């Protein structure tokens, strides 16, 4: 008999369920919630579709060398914009956003012959990496590894902060580590309290460590990867600039947290949390939290080796070693590389390695499969957001208005210097990043327009990618729509207004650094 039906009650009658208590006074309106990324993107899709009736259709001639639009060749074209025809395009947009094929005329449809325009490869990759990460987290190897690392440097707190923030930053820049950090607050916050700091230090190690890494993503597949794919370039394009940004921004984040931590340790009244900032009320004691961290087992050590080796293979495959080596040394790359390695191949890599890690950790066949399915389901939302965002560009493309929008901004962009374009590519993405908090959805939405604009300004498309991901990373640090920010603050017992007071100065520093990098990078 189902557990939710009392045995003394007929199964045909629903069990009585007490209503959940509502703390909101009856006369007080319930607070409005910010819409989800799905709602925002659906709204954008409908608005773009409505605008396609009034925006003139047009096209550029194609540059045979780059495959992109040729500046100065825009011309209007006739397109059927009757309501039935346009509604048919809207109805098919989600399907085309997943596996639509672009033909030689630029039309996208599942019935075409040509090249894949939909986001099927990225969709499967997101599900695969979700399965892989979830299986690894199931083994406890990542959580235990971080815990043991913290204990090792417990008597050297400054070194502890540097090491932990570097580890989180590497996770952020390599694979967009963000949601996975929620499990670390219950360990690091009590530990920093025991070291004489406040709760903000524990939270900032995670937020600013991962945040700086995501902001300066080098090969993060969810930001750099999706944006580079939408821009029609390799993930390795612009990696030198992004690596330099990573070093500077992570260094600035570490210095910012160390300075604050030192001030709080010297005088707790400097805590932005007030007198209760160093209190462990509502949190497990640091000694208990630290003492409960077991040593890594042999299997867990092997799991960590496989985990980092998998990302190493992905990074190695994504980087165009042949092109880089030829540019630097005018010679062939001396080591073997993949003939073809992108999202499709990376998806298979992570599925296979997820199975391998599950077996190494002795999760069993059923346990491994169930965990991988659970992980894929956890990441399904992000994958679907990419599809909806690609559907927006499909509507624009099939209505032939993308080139018209480019034409309207071509004169303004062409008249600016390369450095100014680099700065603008970041600034214009800041409000979009707030409205579309999904980095993948944001990339798939803006890059099809931003990348050709870079061509008009004679700027590498990688600068446009860097500008987008910098804006996305900056907003990621402060947006109240982030489940990680709000969930992490709740776990750390830190109010959002106190967090803003702490993080906004660093936000300003990171913004200036990012603007300088994209501006100088575009001008060089």
XYZ file of C-alpha atoms in Angstrom:
524
model
C 0.000 0.000 0.000
C 1.397 3.460 -0.829
C 3.014 5.106 2.162
C 1.178 8.401 1.680
C -2.246 6.702 2.189
C -3.117 5.797 5.776
C -4.028 2.146 6.172
C -7.313 2.970 7.863
C -8.418 5.157 4.971
C -9.745 3.869 1.637
C -7.282 4.165 -1.222
C -9.930 5.871 -3.297
C -10.008 8.833 -0.940
C -7.084 11.236 -0.899
C -5.218 11.443 2.355
C -5.738 14.712 4.144
C -2.722 16.924 4.008
C -2.311 19.861 6.311
C -1.718 23.047 4.373
C 1.752 24.493 4.593
C 1.913 27.448 6.944
C 2.009 30.819 5.203
C 3.981 33.442 7.087
C 2.713 36.201 4.796
C -0.099 38.256 6.427
C -3.394 37.834 4.549
C -3.584 41.521 3.631
C 0.050 41.769 2.564
C 0.806 40.971 -1.095
C 3.239 38.159 -1.661
C 6.680 39.307 -2.822
C 7.242 39.133 -6.549
C 9.816 36.693 -7.754
C 12.222 37.412 -10.579
C 11.264 35.272 -13.597
C 13.386 32.269 -14.489
C 15.721 32.113 -17.452
C 13.125 30.007 -19.294
C 10.465 32.687 -18.870
C 12.829 35.452 -19.919
C 14.046 33.602 -23.005
C 10.495 32.631 -23.970
C 9.545 36.286 -23.702
C 12.538 37.244 -25.847
C 11.529 34.585 -28.386
C 7.993 35.988 -28.655
C 9.205 39.598 -28.840
C 11.718 38.765 -31.581
C 9.032 36.871 -33.492
C 6.674 39.855 -33.238
C 9.413 42.236 -34.370
C 10.136 40.019 -37.370
C 6.865 41.310 -38.885
C 8.092 44.912 -38.892
C 11.880 44.637 -39.220
C 12.831 44.575 -42.907
C 14.453 41.402 -44.187
C 17.889 41.763 -45.691
C 21.141 40.014 -46.353
C 24.857 40.575 -46.720
C 27.061 39.007 -49.337
C 29.228 36.290 -47.804
C 32.970 36.772 -47.460
C 34.480 33.699 -49.175
C 37.507 33.712 -46.874
C 35.803 34.032 -43.482
C 32.322 32.747 -44.301
C 30.906 35.789 -42.510
C 29.047 38.839 -43.813
C 30.941 41.236 -46.081
C 30.737 44.834 -44.737
C 29.023 47.283 -47.085
C 27.096 44.669 -49.097
C 23.770 44.737 -47.250
C 20.641 44.654 -49.421
C 16.942 44.120 -48.718
C 15.201 40.926 -49.807
C 11.569 39.853 -50.150
C 10.320 37.313 -47.595
C 6.823 35.936 -47.003
C 5.720 37.504 -43.701
C 2.110 36.380 -43.652
C 0.820 35.322 -40.236
C 0.456 31.593 -41.057
C 3.943 31.427 -42.527
C 5.535 33.283 -39.604
C 3.597 31.257 -37.022
C 4.868 28.059 -38.634
C 8.439 29.340 -38.146
C 7.742 30.137 -34.493
C 6.147 26.731 -33.878
C 9.195 24.908 -35.275
C 11.780 27.176 -33.617
C 12.438 24.978 -30.528
C 12.928 21.850 -32.660
C 15.167 23.747 -35.043
C 17.043 25.150 -32.043
C 17.927 21.590 -31.058
C 18.696 19.829 -34.334
C 17.912 22.237 -37.182
C 20.055 22.003 -40.316
C 21.194 25.144 -42.138
C 21.131 24.943 -45.922
C 23.177 26.949 -48.409
C 20.598 29.761 -48.376
C 20.888 30.231 -44.615
C 17.474 28.730 -43.838
C 17.290 26.447 -40.783
C 14.970 23.436 -40.705
C 15.030 19.840 -39.511
C 14.189 18.799 -43.087
C 17.183 20.514 -44.718
C 20.462 19.160 -45.958
C 23.570 21.030 -44.914
C 25.362 21.755 -41.648
C 24.020 21.399 -38.107
C 22.836 24.761 -36.774
C 20.921 23.472 -33.765
C 22.517 22.942 -30.391
C 22.252 19.133 -30.290
C 25.976 18.626 -29.700
C 26.100 21.124 -26.844
C 22.810 19.786 -25.458
C 24.225 16.258 -25.180
C 27.549 17.555 -23.875
C 25.853 19.402 -20.995
C 23.937 16.265 -20.029
C 27.116 14.161 -20.268
C 29.205 16.469 -18.096
C 26.325 16.686 -15.609
C 26.346 12.904 -15.317
C 30.133 12.856 -14.969
C 30.285 15.492 -12.226
C 27.398 13.946 -10.287
C 29.005 10.497 -10.305
C 32.269 12.000 -9.068
C 30.485 13.935 -6.312
C 28.661 10.717 -5.338
C 31.995 9.094 -4.494
C 32.746 11.885 -1.999
C 36.227 12.276 -3.489
C 35.893 15.966 -4.363
C 34.350 16.963 -1.023
C 36.876 14.924 0.959
C 39.781 16.205 -1.122
C 38.827 19.821 -0.426
C 38.347 19.015 3.248
C 41.741 17.352 3.588
C 43.370 20.236 1.766
C 41.809 22.662 4.245
C 43.008 20.636 7.232
C 46.553 20.437 5.922
C 46.901 24.230 5.860
C 44.882 24.877 8.988
C 47.844 26.394 10.838
C 48.725 28.594 7.868
C 45.419 30.373 7.210
C 46.735 32.785 4.587
C 48.197 29.904 2.588
C 44.912 28.052 3.074
C 42.961 30.929 1.537
C 45.380 31.188 -1.382
C 45.320 27.448 -2.086
C 41.556 27.039 -1.767
C 40.757 30.076 -3.904
C 43.219 28.869 -6.533
C 41.595 25.427 -6.566
C 38.116 26.911 -6.899
C 39.343 29.350 -9.562
C 40.812 26.498 -11.589
C 37.470 24.710 -11.384
C 35.704 27.885 -12.485
C 37.947 28.576 -15.454
C 38.072 24.951 -16.635
C 34.481 23.767 -16.271
C 32.425 26.644 -14.893
C 32.353 25.266 -11.355
C 29.543 27.086 -9.571
C 26.495 25.014 -8.571
C 28.820 22.258 -7.344
C 30.197 24.564 -4.614
C 27.069 24.554 -2.446
C 28.307 21.488 -0.602
C 31.468 23.248 0.573
C 29.929 26.065 2.618
C 29.115 23.827 5.584
C 32.794 22.887 5.793
C 34.691 26.075 4.949
C 32.551 28.575 6.871
C 32.961 26.838 10.263
C 36.636 26.298 9.514
C 37.271 29.993 8.841
C 35.463 30.862 12.065
C 37.858 28.599 13.976
C 40.762 30.412 12.309
C 39.591 33.747 13.729
C 37.795 35.079 10.672
C 34.104 35.786 10.074
C 31.541 33.909 8.034
C 32.056 36.222 5.066
C 35.615 34.973 4.618
C 34.429 31.397 4.272
C 31.763 32.413 1.771
C 34.093 34.694 -0.190
C 36.717 31.960 -0.640
C 34.101 30.118 -2.689
C 32.285 33.033 -4.327
C 35.332 35.052 -5.365
C 37.505 32.013 -6.045
C 35.068 30.341 -8.428
C 33.709 33.702 -9.565
C 37.094 35.029 -10.680
C 37.773 31.766 -12.491
C 34.413 31.836 -14.288
C 34.855 35.527 -15.109
C 38.178 34.742 -16.800
C 37.107 31.408 -18.257
C 39.829 29.918 -20.414
C 38.162 26.731 -21.690
C 34.939 26.671 -19.638
C 32.627 24.698 -21.953
C 29.461 26.343 -20.588
C 30.643 29.889 -21.354
C 33.714 29.983 -23.595
C 32.767 26.773 -25.354
C 29.165 27.707 -26.169
C 30.146 31.279 -27.131
C 33.018 30.146 -29.348
C 30.753 27.632 -31.045
C 28.124 30.309 -31.699
C 30.839 32.671 -32.966
C 32.207 30.054 -35.339
C 35.694 29.940 -33.801
C 37.743 27.493 -31.767
C 37.727 27.494 -27.971
C 41.487 28.013 -28.152
C 41.153 31.325 -29.991
C 42.002 34.138 -27.575
C 43.168 31.766 -24.849
C 46.400 33.707 -24.232
C 44.462 36.877 -23.383
C 42.011 34.949 -21.190
C 44.883 33.201 -19.392
C 46.476 36.570 -18.598
C 43.087 37.819 -17.350
C 42.769 34.711 -15.191
C 46.119 35.319 -13.503
C 45.427 39.002 -12.818
C 41.792 38.609 -11.708
C 42.421 35.608 -9.469
C 45.382 37.433 -7.952
C 43.187 40.464 -7.317
C 40.454 38.296 -5.768
C 42.911 36.552 -3.457
C 44.462 39.864 -2.386
C 40.993 41.317 -1.749
C 39.914 38.401 0.461
C 43.269 38.268 2.302
C 43.106 41.986 3.079
C 39.579 41.688 4.437
C 40.403 38.525 6.395
C 43.472 40.137 7.981
C 41.452 43.195 9.058
C 38.719 41.048 10.604
C 41.231 38.873 12.455
C 42.980 41.931 13.856
C 39.716 43.649 14.808
C 36.394 41.760 14.502
C 34.534 45.090 14.451
C 35.713 45.466 10.831
C 33.420 42.627 9.797
C 30.677 43.739 7.396
C 28.393 41.333 9.271
C 28.573 43.310 12.500
C 29.105 41.868 15.997
C 27.632 38.489 15.045
C 29.982 37.981 12.129
C 32.316 35.692 14.055
C 29.525 33.767 15.764
C 29.015 30.100 14.915
C 25.332 30.178 15.898
C 23.381 27.963 13.550
C 26.550 26.387 12.170
C 28.427 23.229 13.173
C 31.550 23.887 15.222
C 34.669 24.216 13.104
C 36.520 21.645 15.173
C 33.767 19.120 14.637
C 33.461 19.904 10.949
C 37.177 19.561 10.450
C 37.503 16.464 12.576
C 34.745 14.697 10.661
C 36.682 14.840 7.378
C 38.042 11.339 6.789
C 41.248 10.711 4.888
C 40.999 10.002 1.190
C 40.665 6.323 0.451
C 42.729 4.665 -2.250
C 39.677 4.552 -4.506
C 38.929 8.236 -3.920
C 42.497 9.187 -4.818
C 42.182 7.204 -8.021
C 38.817 8.874 -8.712
C 40.414 12.315 -8.386
C 43.170 11.302 -10.803
C 40.550 10.163 -13.322
C 38.463 13.295 -12.722
C 41.267 15.747 -13.438
C 42.666 13.586 -16.230
C 39.291 13.750 -17.995
C 39.292 17.534 -17.944
C 42.941 17.536 -19.012
C 42.020 15.468 -22.079
C 39.111 17.817 -22.849
C 41.345 20.870 -22.544
C 44.046 19.240 -24.639
C 41.496 18.353 -27.311
C 39.836 21.775 -27.395
C 43.060 23.752 -27.820
C 44.209 24.058 -31.464
C 47.806 23.124 -30.748
C 48.749 22.986 -34.418
C 47.619 26.558 -35.081
C 49.216 27.921 -31.902
C 52.518 26.140 -32.546
C 52.597 27.303 -36.148
C 51.896 30.901 -35.085
C 54.599 30.913 -32.407
C 57.304 28.725 -33.945
C 56.268 28.302 -37.597
C 56.494 24.549 -37.208
C 54.251 21.523 -36.757
C 53.194 20.631 -33.222
C 55.547 17.827 -32.102
C 52.978 15.823 -30.089
C 49.986 13.833 -31.380
C 46.647 15.641 -31.385
C 43.060 14.709 -32.144
C 41.966 14.805 -35.767
C 38.606 16.141 -34.598
C 37.651 16.919 -31.015
C 34.734 19.086 -30.023
C 31.480 18.827 -28.080
C 30.373 15.532 -29.628
C 33.664 13.801 -28.797
C 33.868 15.467 -25.354
C 30.350 14.227 -24.532
C 31.397 10.641 -25.196
C 34.560 11.179 -23.134
C 32.595 12.246 -20.056
C 29.987 9.511 -20.402
C 32.709 6.847 -20.612
C 34.702 8.323 -17.736
C 31.550 8.634 -15.628
C 31.026 4.899 -16.034
C 34.685 4.204 -15.242
C 34.595 6.334 -12.079
C 31.362 4.662 -10.989
C 32.980 1.247 -11.278
C 36.191 2.351 -9.566
C 34.133 3.724 -6.685
C 32.168 0.461 -6.578
C 28.822 2.130 -7.102
C 27.737 -0.918 -9.038
C 25.975 -1.096 -12.381
C 22.605 0.080 -11.074
C 24.115 2.746 -8.796
C 26.274 4.167 -11.585
C 23.411 4.279 -14.075
C 20.974 5.829 -11.612
C 23.514 8.452 -10.540
C 24.341 9.356 -14.130
C 20.664 9.687 -14.994
C 20.156 11.826 -11.899
C 23.097 14.018 -12.881
C 21.804 14.431 -16.421
C 18.387 15.412 -15.073
C 19.980 18.004 -12.772
C 21.659 19.614 -15.791
C 18.662 19.245 -18.104
C 17.472 22.757 -17.287
C 20.754 24.299 -18.456
C 20.681 22.176 -21.611
C 17.120 23.195 -22.455
C 17.934 26.857 -21.865
C 20.580 26.567 -24.599
C 17.957 25.125 -26.954
C 15.473 27.937 -26.272
C 18.188 30.559 -26.740
C 19.202 28.969 -30.052
C 15.515 29.004 -31.048
C 15.584 32.804 -30.786
C 18.424 33.007 -33.294
C 16.607 30.508 -35.532
C 13.566 32.829 -35.678
C 15.826 35.749 -36.558
C 17.679 33.729 -39.158
C 14.597 32.265 -40.848
C 12.967 35.719 -40.952
C 16.204 37.128 -42.461
C 16.371 39.965 -39.920
C 19.742 39.135 -38.351
C 21.648 40.879 -41.125
C 19.286 43.870 -40.863
C 20.135 44.276 -37.174
C 23.815 44.019 -38.059
C 23.367 46.658 -40.761
C 21.742 49.077 -38.331
C 24.757 48.909 -36.018
C 27.449 48.503 -38.677
C 28.029 52.223 -39.173
C 28.348 52.864 -35.443
C 30.752 49.989 -34.907
C 32.796 50.684 -38.013
C 33.415 54.231 -36.827
C 34.854 53.150 -33.482
C 38.396 52.137 -32.759
C 39.216 48.524 -32.035
C 39.774 49.284 -28.364
C 36.406 51.029 -28.027
C 34.670 48.044 -29.621
C 36.314 45.726 -27.100
C 35.013 47.863 -24.244
C 31.531 48.082 -25.775
C 31.386 44.302 -26.270
C 31.591 43.944 -22.484
C 29.338 46.836 -21.491
C 26.408 45.909 -23.738
C 26.418 42.388 -22.299
C 26.046 43.484 -18.661
C 22.264 44.079 -18.746
C 21.754 41.007 -20.929
C 23.661 38.905 -18.383
C 21.262 40.067 -15.678
C 18.180 39.312 -17.770
C 19.550 35.953 -18.956
C 21.464 34.554 -15.945
C 22.333 31.331 -17.771
C 25.827 31.809 -19.226
C 25.133 29.205 -21.900
C 21.792 30.730 -22.855
C 23.331 34.205 -22.886
C 26.124 33.050 -25.193
C 23.816 31.289 -27.626
C 21.598 34.393 -27.745
C 24.109 37.197 -28.343
C 27.105 35.684 -30.094
C 25.473 35.174 -33.512
C 25.124 38.993 -33.669
C 28.167 40.087 -31.673
C 30.664 37.936 -33.607
C 29.934 39.474 -37.044
C 30.077 42.939 -35.470
C 33.638 42.135 -34.437
C 34.387 41.467 -38.102
C 33.035 44.907 -39.016
C 35.292 46.537 -36.412
C 38.314 44.501 -37.598
C 38.547 42.844 -34.188
C 39.103 39.102 -33.637
C 35.886 37.297 -32.738
C 37.635 35.956 -29.655
C 37.505 39.501 -28.221
C 33.723 39.439 -28.525
C 33.694 36.073 -26.718
C 35.927 37.449 -23.961
C 33.757 40.550 -23.609
C 30.595 38.461 -23.298
C 31.987 36.005 -20.737
C 33.510 38.806 -18.664
C 30.124 40.520 -18.428
C 28.422 37.233 -17.589
C 30.995 36.457 -14.899
C 30.724 39.919 -13.358
C 26.944 39.788 -13.055
C 27.270 36.232 -11.754
C 28.986 37.648 -8.655
C 26.096 39.868 -7.584
C 22.809 38.789 -9.167
C 20.079 37.834 -6.685
C 18.614 35.485 -9.301
C 21.525 33.066 -8.812
C 20.601 29.981 -6.801
C 24.253 29.611 -5.823
C 24.585 33.155 -4.458
C 21.360 33.024 -2.472
C 21.761 29.379 -1.427
C 25.384 29.833 -0.421
C 24.580 32.947 1.582
C 21.798 31.067 3.377
C 24.191 28.230 4.256
C 26.791 30.731 5.468
C 24.178 32.701 7.460
C 25.039 35.897 5.561
C 22.416 38.429 4.458
C 22.399 39.493 0.817
C 22.728 43.196 1.670
C 25.855 42.450 3.738
C 27.274 40.425 0.866
C 26.678 43.290 -1.567
C 28.486 45.662 0.776
C 31.435 43.268 0.766
C 31.552 42.333 -2.911
C 30.682 45.582 -4.738
C 34.172 47.104 -4.348
C 35.675 43.963 -5.861
C 33.029 44.083 -8.585
C 34.300 47.554 -9.493
C 37.931 46.383 -9.464
C 37.137 43.368 -11.634
C 35.127 45.519 -14.049
C 38.032 47.936 -14.553
C 40.499 45.064 -15.045
C 38.204 43.323 -17.519
C 37.563 46.502 -19.504
C 41.294 47.147 -19.677
C 42.021 43.645 -20.962
C 39.337 43.556 -23.662
C 40.127 47.125 -24.713
C 43.880 46.577 -24.965
C 43.415 43.099 -26.437
C 41.200 44.486 -29.194
C 43.595 47.336 -29.934
C 46.679 45.118 -30.243
